[in-house]
Amino acid sequence: MTHGTKRRISAVASAFTWILIGLGLTLTVIVLSGAALGWRPVVIQTGSMGDAAPQGSLVLAAPAGADDVAVGDVLIMRRPGAATVTHRVVQIEERAGARVAITKGDANSTVDPDPYPMAGEQLVARKVVPGGGFAVRAFGNNYVVMALVVGAAAMITTSVLRRIWGVGTHGAPVGAASATTDSGDSAPSAEDEPAWPWAVS
């Protein structure tokens, strides 16, 4: 493997790692900002909501009173002993003095068989981040987090060592001859330009 190929692979790996770190930080900010407003994250497990909330999406749900839930809202339904279901409210009825929601997944052809009784606080979807659920799961994996931390630390350490050794924004490696122009002046080098603090070439 040539030196140029190694550098290209290193650059791609560095960029990919930073993209993952940036995605993780972005999701963290989104979730924490929502948490400050009382919102809660929900990962969509199936494709029953179609394009509105594809499988693997991260949904941020806000609390709402039962009387505030309206037709068209996407409701996060939590039943004791059953999986959480996220479907759209298509009808609201009063049954035996209780307010119930008739729900349906956008991609489903029929409504859900069991009406959902609404009492007390409900969770209504407010924001959808497609693919965000996959990222949340990945960052919840200790091995993935460890790999990202090690990768970031390696890039930062490499950048610092390159500066100490005289490579990067301080010019050519120590002991290397500098290029000159016809007039005898030193030719400008791209390495003389300020670089991103953690750039690794």
PDB file of C-alpha atoms in Angstrom, residues 24-150:
ATOM      1  CA  GLY A  24     -24.039  11.922  18.153  1.00  0.00           C
ATOM      2  CA  LEU A  25     -23.601  15.450  19.464  1.00  0.00           C
ATOM      3  CA  THR A  26     -26.496  16.705  17.324  1.00  0.00           C
ATOM      4  CA  LEU A  27     -28.809  13.990  18.607  1.00  0.00           C
ATOM      5  CA  THR A  28     -27.661  14.663  22.155  1.00  0.00           C
ATOM      6  CA  VAL A  29     -28.516  18.355  21.783  1.00  0.00           C
ATOM      7  CA  ILE A  30     -31.913  17.524  20.261  1.00  0.00           C
ATOM      8  CA  VAL A  31     -32.799  15.033  22.987  1.00  0.00           C
ATOM      9  CA  LEU A  32     -31.550  17.228  25.839  1.00  0.00           C
ATOM     10  CA  SER A  33     -33.344  20.283  24.436  1.00  0.00           C
ATOM     11  CA  GLY A  34     -36.531  18.269  24.181  1.00  0.00           C
ATOM     12  CA  ALA A  35     -36.050  16.900  27.692  1.00  0.00           C
ATOM     13  CA  ALA A  36     -35.824  20.451  29.014  1.00  0.00           C
ATOM     14  CA  LEU A  37     -39.288  21.022  27.526  1.00  0.00           C
ATOM     15  CA  GLY A  38     -40.616  17.790  28.966  1.00  0.00           C
ATOM     16  CA  TRP A  39     -40.360  15.962  25.635  1.00  0.00           C
ATOM     17  CA  ARG A  40     -39.427  12.286  25.528  1.00  0.00           C
ATOM     18  CA  PRO A  41     -37.586  10.321  22.821  1.00  0.00           C
ATOM     19  CA  VAL A  42     -39.286   7.323  21.217  1.00  0.00           C
ATOM     20  CA  VAL A  43     -37.651   5.016  18.657  1.00  0.00           C
ATOM     21  CA  ILE A  44     -39.991   3.787  15.899  1.00  0.00           C
ATOM     22  CA  GLN A  45     -39.677  -0.002  15.624  1.00  0.00           C
ATOM     23  CA  THR A  46     -41.873  -0.730  12.588  1.00  0.00           C
ATOM     24  CA  GLY A  47     -42.917   0.839   9.303  1.00  0.00           C
ATOM     25  CA  SER A  48     -46.605   1.209  10.183  1.00  0.00           C
ATOM     26  CA  MET A  49     -46.408   5.022  10.093  1.00  0.00           C
ATOM     27  CA  GLY A  50     -45.042   5.095   6.553  1.00  0.00           C
ATOM     28  CA  ASP A  51     -43.166   8.207   5.451  1.00  0.00           C
ATOM     29  CA  ALA A  52     -44.437  10.239   8.398  1.00  0.00           C
ATOM     30  CA  ALA A  53     -42.164   8.293  10.754  1.00  0.00           C
ATOM     31  CA  PRO A  54     -40.197   5.574   8.947  1.00  0.00           C
ATOM     32  CA  GLN A  55     -38.834   2.595  10.812  1.00  0.00           C
ATOM     33  CA  GLY A  56     -35.750   3.627  12.774  1.00  0.00           C
ATOM     34  CA  SER A  57     -36.908   7.219  13.223  1.00  0.00           C
ATOM     35  CA  LEU A  58     -36.453   9.097  16.471  1.00  0.00           C
ATOM     36  CA  VAL A  59     -39.687  10.749  17.593  1.00  0.00           C
ATOM     37  CA  LEU A  60     -39.756  13.481  20.210  1.00  0.00           C
ATOM     38  CA  ALA A  61     -43.071  13.368  22.021  1.00  0.00           C
ATOM     39  CA  ALA A  62     -44.514  16.142  24.169  1.00  0.00           C
ATOM     40  CA  PRO A  63     -46.907  15.634  27.067  1.00  0.00           C
ATOM     41  CA  ALA A  64     -50.500  16.736  26.505  1.00  0.00           C
ATOM     42  CA  GLY A  65     -53.742  16.456  28.410  1.00  0.00           C
ATOM     43  CA  ALA A  66     -56.304  13.939  27.202  1.00  0.00           C
ATOM     44  CA  ASP A  67     -58.658  16.782  26.266  1.00  0.00           C
ATOM     45  CA  ASP A  68     -55.927  18.389  24.147  1.00  0.00           C
ATOM     46  CA  VAL A  69     -55.390  15.385  21.882  1.00  0.00           C
ATOM     47  CA  ALA A  70     -57.034  15.981  18.501  1.00  0.00           C
ATOM     48  CA  VAL A  71     -57.757  14.034  15.345  1.00  0.00           C
ATOM     49  CA  GLY A  72     -54.611  14.005  13.224  1.00  0.00           C
ATOM     50  CA  ASP A  73     -52.227  13.908  16.180  1.00  0.00           C
ATOM     51  CA  VAL A  74     -49.700  11.078  16.307  1.00  0.00           C
ATOM     52  CA  LEU A  75     -50.183   9.450  19.688  1.00  0.00           C
ATOM     53  CA  ILE A  76     -47.655   7.352  21.599  1.00  0.00           C
ATOM     54  CA  MET A  77     -49.834   4.697  23.231  1.00  0.00           C
ATOM     55  CA  ARG A  78     -48.559   2.928  26.309  1.00  0.00           C
ATOM     56  CA  ARG A  79     -50.568  -0.042  27.521  1.00  0.00           C
ATOM     57  CA  PRO A  80     -49.636  -2.107  30.598  1.00  0.00           C
ATOM     58  CA  GLY A  81     -47.924  -5.323  29.555  1.00  0.00           C
ATOM     59  CA  ALA A  82     -47.895  -4.381  25.864  1.00  0.00           C
ATOM     60  CA  ALA A  83     -45.433  -2.790  23.474  1.00  0.00           C
ATOM     61  CA  THR A  84     -45.624   0.962  22.932  1.00  0.00           C
ATOM     62  CA  VAL A  85     -47.435   1.823  19.692  1.00  0.00           C
ATOM     63  CA  THR A  86     -47.157   5.092  17.781  1.00  0.00           C
ATOM     64  CA  HIS A  87     -50.156   5.676  15.494  1.00  0.00           C
ATOM     65  CA  ARG A  88     -52.284   8.557  14.259  1.00  0.00           C
ATOM     66  CA  VAL A  89     -55.604   9.516  15.838  1.00  0.00           C
ATOM     67  CA  VAL A  90     -58.343   9.221  13.201  1.00  0.00           C
ATOM     68  CA  GLN A  91     -61.360   9.599  15.483  1.00  0.00           C
ATOM     69  CA  ILE A  92     -62.151  10.503  19.084  1.00  0.00           C
ATOM     70  CA  GLU A  93     -65.178   9.147  20.920  1.00  0.00           C
ATOM     71  CA  GLU A  94     -66.737   9.232  24.360  1.00  0.00           C
ATOM     72  CA  ARG A  95     -67.414   5.761  25.728  1.00  0.00           C
ATOM     73  CA  ALA A  96     -68.812   5.141  29.196  1.00  0.00           C
ATOM     74  CA  GLY A  97     -67.783   8.613  30.204  1.00  0.00           C
ATOM     75  CA  ALA A  98     -64.210   8.092  29.027  1.00  0.00           C
ATOM     76  CA  ARG A  99     -62.448   9.736  26.103  1.00  0.00           C
ATOM     77  CA  VAL A 100     -61.007   7.150  23.698  1.00  0.00           C
ATOM     78  CA  ALA A 101     -58.948   7.462  20.536  1.00  0.00           C
ATOM     79  CA  ILE A 102     -59.469   5.410  17.397  1.00  0.00           C
ATOM     80  CA  THR A 103     -56.003   5.105  15.876  1.00  0.00           C
ATOM     81  CA  LYS A 104     -54.391   3.847  12.700  1.00  0.00           C
ATOM     82  CA  GLY A 105     -50.909   3.571  11.264  1.00  0.00           C
ATOM     83  CA  ASP A 106     -50.526   5.709   8.138  1.00  0.00           C
ATOM     84  CA  ALA A 107     -49.299   2.673   6.199  1.00  0.00           C
ATOM     85  CA  ASN A 108     -52.030   0.363   7.519  1.00  0.00           C
ATOM     86  CA  SER A 109     -55.271  -0.298   5.652  1.00  0.00           C
ATOM     87  CA  THR A 110     -57.462  -0.639   8.746  1.00  0.00           C
ATOM     88  CA  VAL A 111     -57.779   1.039  12.114  1.00  0.00           C
ATOM     89  CA  ASP A 112     -56.298  -0.529  15.229  1.00  0.00           C
ATOM     90  CA  PRO A 113     -58.632  -3.168  16.732  1.00  0.00           C
ATOM     91  CA  ASP A 114     -58.609  -1.729  20.244  1.00  0.00           C
ATOM     92  CA  PRO A 115     -59.575   1.907  20.926  1.00  0.00           C
ATOM     93  CA  TYR A 116     -57.092   3.639  23.202  1.00  0.00           C
ATOM     94  CA  PRO A 117     -58.541   5.061  26.434  1.00  0.00           C
ATOM     95  CA  MET A 118     -57.078   8.462  27.209  1.00  0.00           C
ATOM     96  CA  ALA A 119     -56.868   9.489  30.838  1.00  0.00           C
ATOM     97  CA  GLY A 120     -54.370  11.870  32.339  1.00  0.00           C
ATOM     98  CA  GLU A 121     -51.173  12.831  30.536  1.00  0.00           C
ATOM     99  CA  GLN A 122     -50.667  11.616  26.977  1.00  0.00           C
ATOM    100  CA  LEU A 123     -47.635  11.719  24.701  1.00  0.00           C
ATOM    101  CA  VAL A 124     -48.063  13.354  21.288  1.00  0.00           C
ATOM    102  CA  ALA A 125     -45.352  13.276  18.615  1.00  0.00           C
ATOM    103  CA  ARG A 126     -43.958  16.735  17.832  1.00  0.00           C
ATOM    104  CA  LYS A 127     -40.704  16.153  15.952  1.00  0.00           C
ATOM    105  CA  VAL A 128     -39.449  13.279  13.815  1.00  0.00           C
ATOM    106  CA  VAL A 129     -35.775  12.628  13.016  1.00  0.00           C
ATOM    107  CA  PRO A 130     -35.632   9.960  10.251  1.00  0.00           C
ATOM    108  CA  GLY A 131     -32.868   7.453  11.001  1.00  0.00           C
ATOM    109  CA  GLY A 132     -32.265   9.013  14.387  1.00  0.00           C
ATOM    110  CA  GLY A 133     -33.430   5.903  16.203  1.00  0.00           C
ATOM    111  CA  PHE A 134     -30.715   3.791  14.590  1.00  0.00           C
ATOM    112  CA  ALA A 135     -28.115   6.299  15.747  1.00  0.00           C
ATOM    113  CA  VAL A 136     -29.538   6.334  19.275  1.00  0.00           C
ATOM    114  CA  ARG A 137     -29.267   2.560  19.406  1.00  0.00           C
ATOM    115  CA  ALA A 138     -25.723   2.653  18.074  1.00  0.00           C
ATOM    116  CA  PHE A 139     -24.628   5.252  20.590  1.00  0.00           C
ATOM    117  CA  GLY A 140     -26.307   3.188  23.280  1.00  0.00           C
ATOM    118  CA  ASN A 141     -23.893   0.383  22.425  1.00  0.00           C
ATOM    119  CA  ASN A 142     -20.799   0.589  24.635  1.00  0.00           C
ATOM    120  CA  TYR A 143     -18.542  -0.762  21.889  1.00  0.00           C
ATOM    121  CA  VAL A 144     -19.629   1.920  19.422  1.00  0.00           C
ATOM    122  CA  VAL A 145     -19.158   4.680  21.989  1.00  0.00           C
ATOM    123  CA  MET A 146     -15.736   3.313  22.903  1.00  0.00           C
ATOM    124  CA  ALA A 147     -14.692   3.151  19.245  1.00  0.00           C
ATOM    125  CA  LEU A 148     -15.738   6.770  18.659  1.00  0.00           C
ATOM    126  CA  VAL A 149     -13.955   7.999  21.776  1.00  0.00           C
ATOM    127  CA  VAL A 150     -10.771   6.128  20.857  1.00  0.00           C
TER     128      VAL A 150
END
